[in-house]
Coordinates of C-alpha atoms and ligand atoms in Angstrom, one line a residue:
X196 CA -0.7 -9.0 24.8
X197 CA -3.7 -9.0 22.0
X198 CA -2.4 -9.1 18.7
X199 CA -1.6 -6.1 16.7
X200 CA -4.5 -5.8 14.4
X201 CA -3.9 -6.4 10.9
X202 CA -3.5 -3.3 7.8
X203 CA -5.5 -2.9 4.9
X204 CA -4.3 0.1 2.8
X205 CA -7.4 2.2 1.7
X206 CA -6.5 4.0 -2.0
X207 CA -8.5 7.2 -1.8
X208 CA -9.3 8.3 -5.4
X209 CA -11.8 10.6 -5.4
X210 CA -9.5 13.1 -6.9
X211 CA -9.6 10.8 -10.1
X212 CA -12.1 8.0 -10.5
X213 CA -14.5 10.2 -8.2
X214 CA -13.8 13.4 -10.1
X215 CA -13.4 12.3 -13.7
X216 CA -17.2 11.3 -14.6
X217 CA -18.5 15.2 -13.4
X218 CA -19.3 17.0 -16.1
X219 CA -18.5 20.5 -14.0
X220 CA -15.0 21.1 -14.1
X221 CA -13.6 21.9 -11.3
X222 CA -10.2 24.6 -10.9
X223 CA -7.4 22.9 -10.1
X224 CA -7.0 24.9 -6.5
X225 CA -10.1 22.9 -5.6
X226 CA -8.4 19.6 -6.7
X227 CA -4.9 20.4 -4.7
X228 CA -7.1 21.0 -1.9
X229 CA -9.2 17.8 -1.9
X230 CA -5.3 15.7 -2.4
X231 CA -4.0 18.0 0.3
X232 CA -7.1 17.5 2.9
X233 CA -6.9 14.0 1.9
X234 CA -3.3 13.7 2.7
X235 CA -3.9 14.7 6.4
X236 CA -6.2 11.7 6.6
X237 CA -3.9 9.5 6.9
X238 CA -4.1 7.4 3.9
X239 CA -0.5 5.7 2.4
X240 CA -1.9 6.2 -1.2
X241 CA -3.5 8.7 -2.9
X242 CA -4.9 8.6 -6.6
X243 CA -4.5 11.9 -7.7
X244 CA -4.7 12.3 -11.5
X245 CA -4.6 10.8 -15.0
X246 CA -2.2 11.7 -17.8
X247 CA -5.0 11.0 -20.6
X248 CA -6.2 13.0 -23.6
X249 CA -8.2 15.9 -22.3
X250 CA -10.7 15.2 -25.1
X251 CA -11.4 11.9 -23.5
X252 CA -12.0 13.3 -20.4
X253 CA -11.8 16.8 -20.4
X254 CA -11.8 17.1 -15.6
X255 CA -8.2 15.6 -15.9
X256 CA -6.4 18.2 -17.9
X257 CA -4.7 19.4 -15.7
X258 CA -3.0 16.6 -14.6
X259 CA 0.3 18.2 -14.9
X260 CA -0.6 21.7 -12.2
X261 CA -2.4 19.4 -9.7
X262 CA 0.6 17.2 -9.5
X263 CA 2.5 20.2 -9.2
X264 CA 0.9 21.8 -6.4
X265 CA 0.1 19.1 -4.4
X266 CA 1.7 19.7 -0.4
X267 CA 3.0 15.7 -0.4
X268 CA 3.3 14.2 2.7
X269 CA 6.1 12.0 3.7
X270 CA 5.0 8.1 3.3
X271 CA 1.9 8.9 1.1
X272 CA 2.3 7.2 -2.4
X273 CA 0.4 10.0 -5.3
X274 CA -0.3 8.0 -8.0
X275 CA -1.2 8.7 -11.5
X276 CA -3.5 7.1 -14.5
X277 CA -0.9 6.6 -17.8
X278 CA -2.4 4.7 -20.9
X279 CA 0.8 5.1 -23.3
X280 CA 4.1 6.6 -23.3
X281 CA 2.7 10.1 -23.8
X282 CA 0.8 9.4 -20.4
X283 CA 4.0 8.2 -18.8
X284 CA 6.4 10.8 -19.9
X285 CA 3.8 13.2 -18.3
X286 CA 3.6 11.3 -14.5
X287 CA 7.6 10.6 -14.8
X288 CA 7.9 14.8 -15.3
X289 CA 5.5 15.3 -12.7
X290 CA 7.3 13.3 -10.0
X291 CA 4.7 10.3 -9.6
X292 CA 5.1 7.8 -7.0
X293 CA 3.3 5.0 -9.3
X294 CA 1.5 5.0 -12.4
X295 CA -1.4 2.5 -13.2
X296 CA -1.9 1.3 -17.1
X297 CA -5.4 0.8 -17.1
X298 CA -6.8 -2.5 -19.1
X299 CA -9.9 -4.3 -19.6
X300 CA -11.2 -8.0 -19.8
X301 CA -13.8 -7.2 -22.1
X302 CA -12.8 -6.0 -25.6
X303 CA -15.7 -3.5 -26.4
X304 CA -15.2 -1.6 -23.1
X305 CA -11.2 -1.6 -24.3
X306 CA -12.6 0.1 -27.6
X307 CA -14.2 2.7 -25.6
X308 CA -12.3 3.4 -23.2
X309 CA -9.0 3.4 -24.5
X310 CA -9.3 3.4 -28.6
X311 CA -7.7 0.0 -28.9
X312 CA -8.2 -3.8 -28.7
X313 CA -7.0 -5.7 -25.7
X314 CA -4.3 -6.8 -27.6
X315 CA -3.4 -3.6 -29.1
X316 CA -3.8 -1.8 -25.6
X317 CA -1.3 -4.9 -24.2
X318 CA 1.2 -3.9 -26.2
X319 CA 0.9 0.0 -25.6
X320 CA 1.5 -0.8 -22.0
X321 CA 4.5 -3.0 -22.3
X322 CA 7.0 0.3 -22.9
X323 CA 5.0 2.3 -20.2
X324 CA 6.0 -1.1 -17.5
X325 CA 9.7 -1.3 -18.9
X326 CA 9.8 2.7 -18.5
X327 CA 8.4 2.5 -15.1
X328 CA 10.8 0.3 -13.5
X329 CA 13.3 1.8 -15.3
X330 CA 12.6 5.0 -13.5
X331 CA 11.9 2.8 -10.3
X332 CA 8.5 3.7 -10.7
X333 CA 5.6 1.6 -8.6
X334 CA 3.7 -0.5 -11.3
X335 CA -0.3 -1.2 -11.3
X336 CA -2.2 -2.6 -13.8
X337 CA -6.4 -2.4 -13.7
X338 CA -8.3 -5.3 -15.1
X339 CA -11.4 -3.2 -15.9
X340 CA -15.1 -5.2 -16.4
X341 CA -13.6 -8.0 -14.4
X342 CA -17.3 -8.7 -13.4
X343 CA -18.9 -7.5 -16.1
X344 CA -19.0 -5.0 -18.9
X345 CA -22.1 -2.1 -20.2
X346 CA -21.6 -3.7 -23.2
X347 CA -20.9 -6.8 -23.4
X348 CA -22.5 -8.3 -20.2
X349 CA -20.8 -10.8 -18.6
X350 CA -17.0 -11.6 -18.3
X351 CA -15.5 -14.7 -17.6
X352 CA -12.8 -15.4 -14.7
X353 CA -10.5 -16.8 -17.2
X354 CA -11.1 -13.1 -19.3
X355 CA -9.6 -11.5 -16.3
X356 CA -7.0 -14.1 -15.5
X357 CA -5.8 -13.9 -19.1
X358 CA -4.8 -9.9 -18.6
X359 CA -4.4 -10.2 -15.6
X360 CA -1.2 -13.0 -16.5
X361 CA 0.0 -10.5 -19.7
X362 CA 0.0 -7.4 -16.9
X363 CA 1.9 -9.9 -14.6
X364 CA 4.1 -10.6 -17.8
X365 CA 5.3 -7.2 -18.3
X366 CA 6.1 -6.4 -14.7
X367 CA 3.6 -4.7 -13.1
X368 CA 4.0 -5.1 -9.5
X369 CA 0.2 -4.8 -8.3
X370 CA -3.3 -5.5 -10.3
X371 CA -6.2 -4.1 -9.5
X372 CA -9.3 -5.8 -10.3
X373 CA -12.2 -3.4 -11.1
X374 CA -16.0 -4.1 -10.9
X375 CA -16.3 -1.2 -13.3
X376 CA -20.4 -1.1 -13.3
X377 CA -20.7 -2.6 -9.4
X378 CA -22.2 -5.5 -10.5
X379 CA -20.8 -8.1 -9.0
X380 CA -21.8 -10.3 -6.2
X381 CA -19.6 -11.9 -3.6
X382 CA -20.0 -15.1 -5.2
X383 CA -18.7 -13.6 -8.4
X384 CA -16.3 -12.0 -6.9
X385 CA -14.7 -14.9 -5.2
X386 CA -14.8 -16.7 -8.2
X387 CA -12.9 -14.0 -10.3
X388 CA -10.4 -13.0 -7.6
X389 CA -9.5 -17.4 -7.2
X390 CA -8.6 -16.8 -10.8
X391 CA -6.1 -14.2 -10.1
X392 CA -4.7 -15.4 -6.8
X393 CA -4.0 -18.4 -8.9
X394 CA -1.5 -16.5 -10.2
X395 CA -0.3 -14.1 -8.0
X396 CA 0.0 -13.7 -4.4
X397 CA -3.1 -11.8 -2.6
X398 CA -0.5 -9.3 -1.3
X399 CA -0.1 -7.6 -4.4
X400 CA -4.2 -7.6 -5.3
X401 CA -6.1 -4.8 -4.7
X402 CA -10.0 -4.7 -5.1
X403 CA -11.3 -1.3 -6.9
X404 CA -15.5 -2.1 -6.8
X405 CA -18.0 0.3 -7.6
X406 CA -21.0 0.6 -5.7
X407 CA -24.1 0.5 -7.9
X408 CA -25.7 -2.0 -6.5
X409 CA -24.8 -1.8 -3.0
X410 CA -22.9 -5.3 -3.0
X411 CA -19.3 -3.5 -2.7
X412 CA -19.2 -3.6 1.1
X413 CA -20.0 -7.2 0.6
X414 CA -17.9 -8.0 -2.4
X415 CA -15.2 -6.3 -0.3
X416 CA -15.8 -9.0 2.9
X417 CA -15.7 -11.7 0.2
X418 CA -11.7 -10.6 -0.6
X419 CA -10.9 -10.1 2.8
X420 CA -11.7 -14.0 3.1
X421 CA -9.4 -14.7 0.4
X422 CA -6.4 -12.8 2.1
X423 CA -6.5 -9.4 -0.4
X424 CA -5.4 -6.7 1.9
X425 CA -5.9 -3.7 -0.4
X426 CA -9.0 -1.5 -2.0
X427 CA -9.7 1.3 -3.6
X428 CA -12.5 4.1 -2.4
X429 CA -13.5 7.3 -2.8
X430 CA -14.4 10.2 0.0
X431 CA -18.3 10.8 0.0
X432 CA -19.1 7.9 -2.8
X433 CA -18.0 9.7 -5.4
X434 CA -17.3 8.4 -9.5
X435 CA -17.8 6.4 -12.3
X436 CA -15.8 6.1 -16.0
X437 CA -17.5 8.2 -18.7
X438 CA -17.0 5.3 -20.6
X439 CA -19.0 3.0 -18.4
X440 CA -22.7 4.0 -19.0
X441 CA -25.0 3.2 -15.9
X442 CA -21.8 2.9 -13.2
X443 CA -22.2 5.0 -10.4
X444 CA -20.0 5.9 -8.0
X445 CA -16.9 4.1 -6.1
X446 CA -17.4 2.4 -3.0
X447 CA -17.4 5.5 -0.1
X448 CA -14.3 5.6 1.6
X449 CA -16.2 6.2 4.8
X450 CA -18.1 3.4 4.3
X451 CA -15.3 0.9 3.9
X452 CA -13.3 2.3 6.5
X453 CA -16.2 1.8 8.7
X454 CA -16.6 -1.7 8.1
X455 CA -13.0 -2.7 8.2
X456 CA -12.8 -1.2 11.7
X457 CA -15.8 -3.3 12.8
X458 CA -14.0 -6.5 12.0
X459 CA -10.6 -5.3 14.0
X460 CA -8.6 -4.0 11.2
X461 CA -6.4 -1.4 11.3
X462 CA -5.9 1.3 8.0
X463 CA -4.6 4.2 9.8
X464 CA -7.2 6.4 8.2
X465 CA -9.5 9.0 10.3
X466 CA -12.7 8.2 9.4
X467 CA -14.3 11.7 11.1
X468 CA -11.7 13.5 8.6
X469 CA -12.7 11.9 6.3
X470 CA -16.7 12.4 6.3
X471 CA -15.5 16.1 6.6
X472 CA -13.1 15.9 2.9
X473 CA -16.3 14.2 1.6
X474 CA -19.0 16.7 2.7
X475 CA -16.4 19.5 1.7
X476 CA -16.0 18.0 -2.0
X477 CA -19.5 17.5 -1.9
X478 CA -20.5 21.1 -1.4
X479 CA -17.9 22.2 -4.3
X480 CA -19.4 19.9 -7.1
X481 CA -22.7 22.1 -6.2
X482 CA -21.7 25.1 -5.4
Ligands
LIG741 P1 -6.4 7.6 -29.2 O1 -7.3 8.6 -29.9 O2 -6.4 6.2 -29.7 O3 -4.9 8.1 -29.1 O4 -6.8 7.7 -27.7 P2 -4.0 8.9 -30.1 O5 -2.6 8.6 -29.8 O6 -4.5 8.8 -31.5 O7 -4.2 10.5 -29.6 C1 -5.5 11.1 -29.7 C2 -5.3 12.5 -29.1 O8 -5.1 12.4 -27.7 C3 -4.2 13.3 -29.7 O9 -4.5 14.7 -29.6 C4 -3.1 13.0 -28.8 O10 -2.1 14.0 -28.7 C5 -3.8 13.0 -27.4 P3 -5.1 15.5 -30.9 O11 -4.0 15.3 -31.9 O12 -6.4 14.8 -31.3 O13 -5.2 16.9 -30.3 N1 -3.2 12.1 -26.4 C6 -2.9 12.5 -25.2 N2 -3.0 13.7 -24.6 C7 -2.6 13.7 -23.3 N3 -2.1 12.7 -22.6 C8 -1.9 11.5 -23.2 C9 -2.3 11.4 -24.6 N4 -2.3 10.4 -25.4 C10 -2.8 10.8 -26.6 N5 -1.4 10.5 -22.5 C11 -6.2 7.4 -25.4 C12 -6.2 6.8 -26.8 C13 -5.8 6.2 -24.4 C14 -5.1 8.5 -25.3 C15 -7.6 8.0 -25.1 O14 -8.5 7.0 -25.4 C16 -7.7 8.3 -23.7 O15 -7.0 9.3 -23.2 N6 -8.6 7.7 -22.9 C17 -8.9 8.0 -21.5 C18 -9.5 6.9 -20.9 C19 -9.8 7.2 -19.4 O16 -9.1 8.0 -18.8 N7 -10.8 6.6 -18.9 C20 -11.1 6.7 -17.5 C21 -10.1 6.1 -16.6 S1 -10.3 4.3 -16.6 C22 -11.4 4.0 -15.4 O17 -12.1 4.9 -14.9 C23 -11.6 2.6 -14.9 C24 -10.9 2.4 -13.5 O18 -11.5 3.3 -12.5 C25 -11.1 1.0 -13.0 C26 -12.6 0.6 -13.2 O19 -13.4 1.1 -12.5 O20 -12.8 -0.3 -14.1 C27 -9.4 2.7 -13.5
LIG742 MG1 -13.3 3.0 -11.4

């Protein structure tokens, strides 16, 4: 008997990173309908929203409705973006599977992004973690810039490694290490994800790379060689942070689901339903 081929889990989250950088906003029926599509895809884990200040990013506000309209399906896991106890109180009331605190190896992008120094933000995560757990809540924590940053250019491994160790610290359970801007190479890549797998095992890494450049399918191979089982993408390319000048989207979901199946891996995820969520989103941002 061949073996059975091994999972990746694909995190679809075009309904937040793909959504959150278009200026048009969008009524929440649309973005229950894009989770719910998504949710018959197949996918074990869906990023659905962020519990962030609607002035920062004004498509998100209504993080509380989507969450409380979406048609959840058994075995999916919804998460949600939290950057401080506010954030968290919001995803614990609205019934999320897992929250992500959302840091950065580059200090300027921190400023940005979240209003605070590394440090500062650090510390605004520690009670979201403890709350988390408390609530037996699924942890992540992003490393942001972890390839490079708009502002500051580039970002050492030992950057990454160093919030990568304090997110470790606190107790989140998975990182997620973010090419932000897509500029990474595979060579980069492998150099920045050795720094993390030094400290954790690859089983709880996940790759989130943008696709600028057209190097995320590539920077993607280089963590499958390393043993990193998970990745982030989003239905029809869509994204990019508002806070991240130049990034365009994430990495297409059809795309990577594509190339996994070339190299015998299995993700559960229909790709055909997929192209059709995409060109359906698609058609709503420009309608
Ligand atoms: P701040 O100004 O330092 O915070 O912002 P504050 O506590 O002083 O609050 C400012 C205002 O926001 C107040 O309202 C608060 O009530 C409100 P006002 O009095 O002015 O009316 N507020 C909130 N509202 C709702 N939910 C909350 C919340 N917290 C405060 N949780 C803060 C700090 C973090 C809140 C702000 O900077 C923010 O929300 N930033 C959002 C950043 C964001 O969502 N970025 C995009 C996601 S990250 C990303 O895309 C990268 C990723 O994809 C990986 C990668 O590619 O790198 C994950
Ligand atoms: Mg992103």
């Amino acid at each position: 008997m061949p073996a059975a081929p091994e999972f990746v889990t694909v995190v679809e989250v075009s309904p937040r990173d793909g959504l959150q950088n278009e200026q048009r906003l969008l009524g929440a029926d649309v973005k229950v309908e894009l989770v719910d599509r998504l949710g018959r895809c197949g996918f074990r884990a869906i990023e659905v929203t962020s519990f962030v200040s609607p002035k920062a990013v004004p498509q998100m506000a209504d993080a509380a409705e989507v969450m409380a309209r979406i048609h959840r399906v058994p075995g999916v896991r919804y998460s949600v973006l939290t950057p401080n106890l506010r954030g968290f109180a919001g995803a614990h009331a609205a019934r999320a599977d897992a929250i992500c605190v959302f840091g950065s190896a580059s200090e300027t992008f921190s400023q940005r992004n979240i209003n605070c120094s590394i440090a500062e933000s650090l510390d605004r995560f520690r009670p979201v973690v403890a709350a988390a757990r408390e609530a037996g809540i699924a942890v992540r924590g992003t490393v942001s810039c972890a390839l490079g940053c708009p502002y500051e250019g580039a970002v050492a491994p030992e950057a990454v490694a160093r919030v990568a160790r304090a997110l470790l610290a606190m107790g989140c359970e998975e990182l997620s290490i973010a090419d932000t801007i897509g500029v990474g190479t595979p060579e980069a890549t492998t150099r920045v994800m050795r720094a993390v797998l030094d400290l954790v095992a690859p089983a709880r890494v996940n790759g989130h790379f943008h696709d600028t450049y057209q190097r995320a399918l590539v920077n993607i191979d280089a963590c499958l060689a390393l043993g990193i089982r998970s990745f982030d993408a989003s239905a029809a390319g869509l994204g990019g942070c508002p806070f991240a000048p130049g990034a365009t989207g994430n990495v297409a979901t059809e795309s990577v689901l594509e190339r996994l199946a070339a190299q015998g891996f299995a993700t559960g995820v229909d790709v055909d339903a997929v192209r059709a969520v995409g060109a359906w989103i698609r058609a709503q941002l420009v309608a």
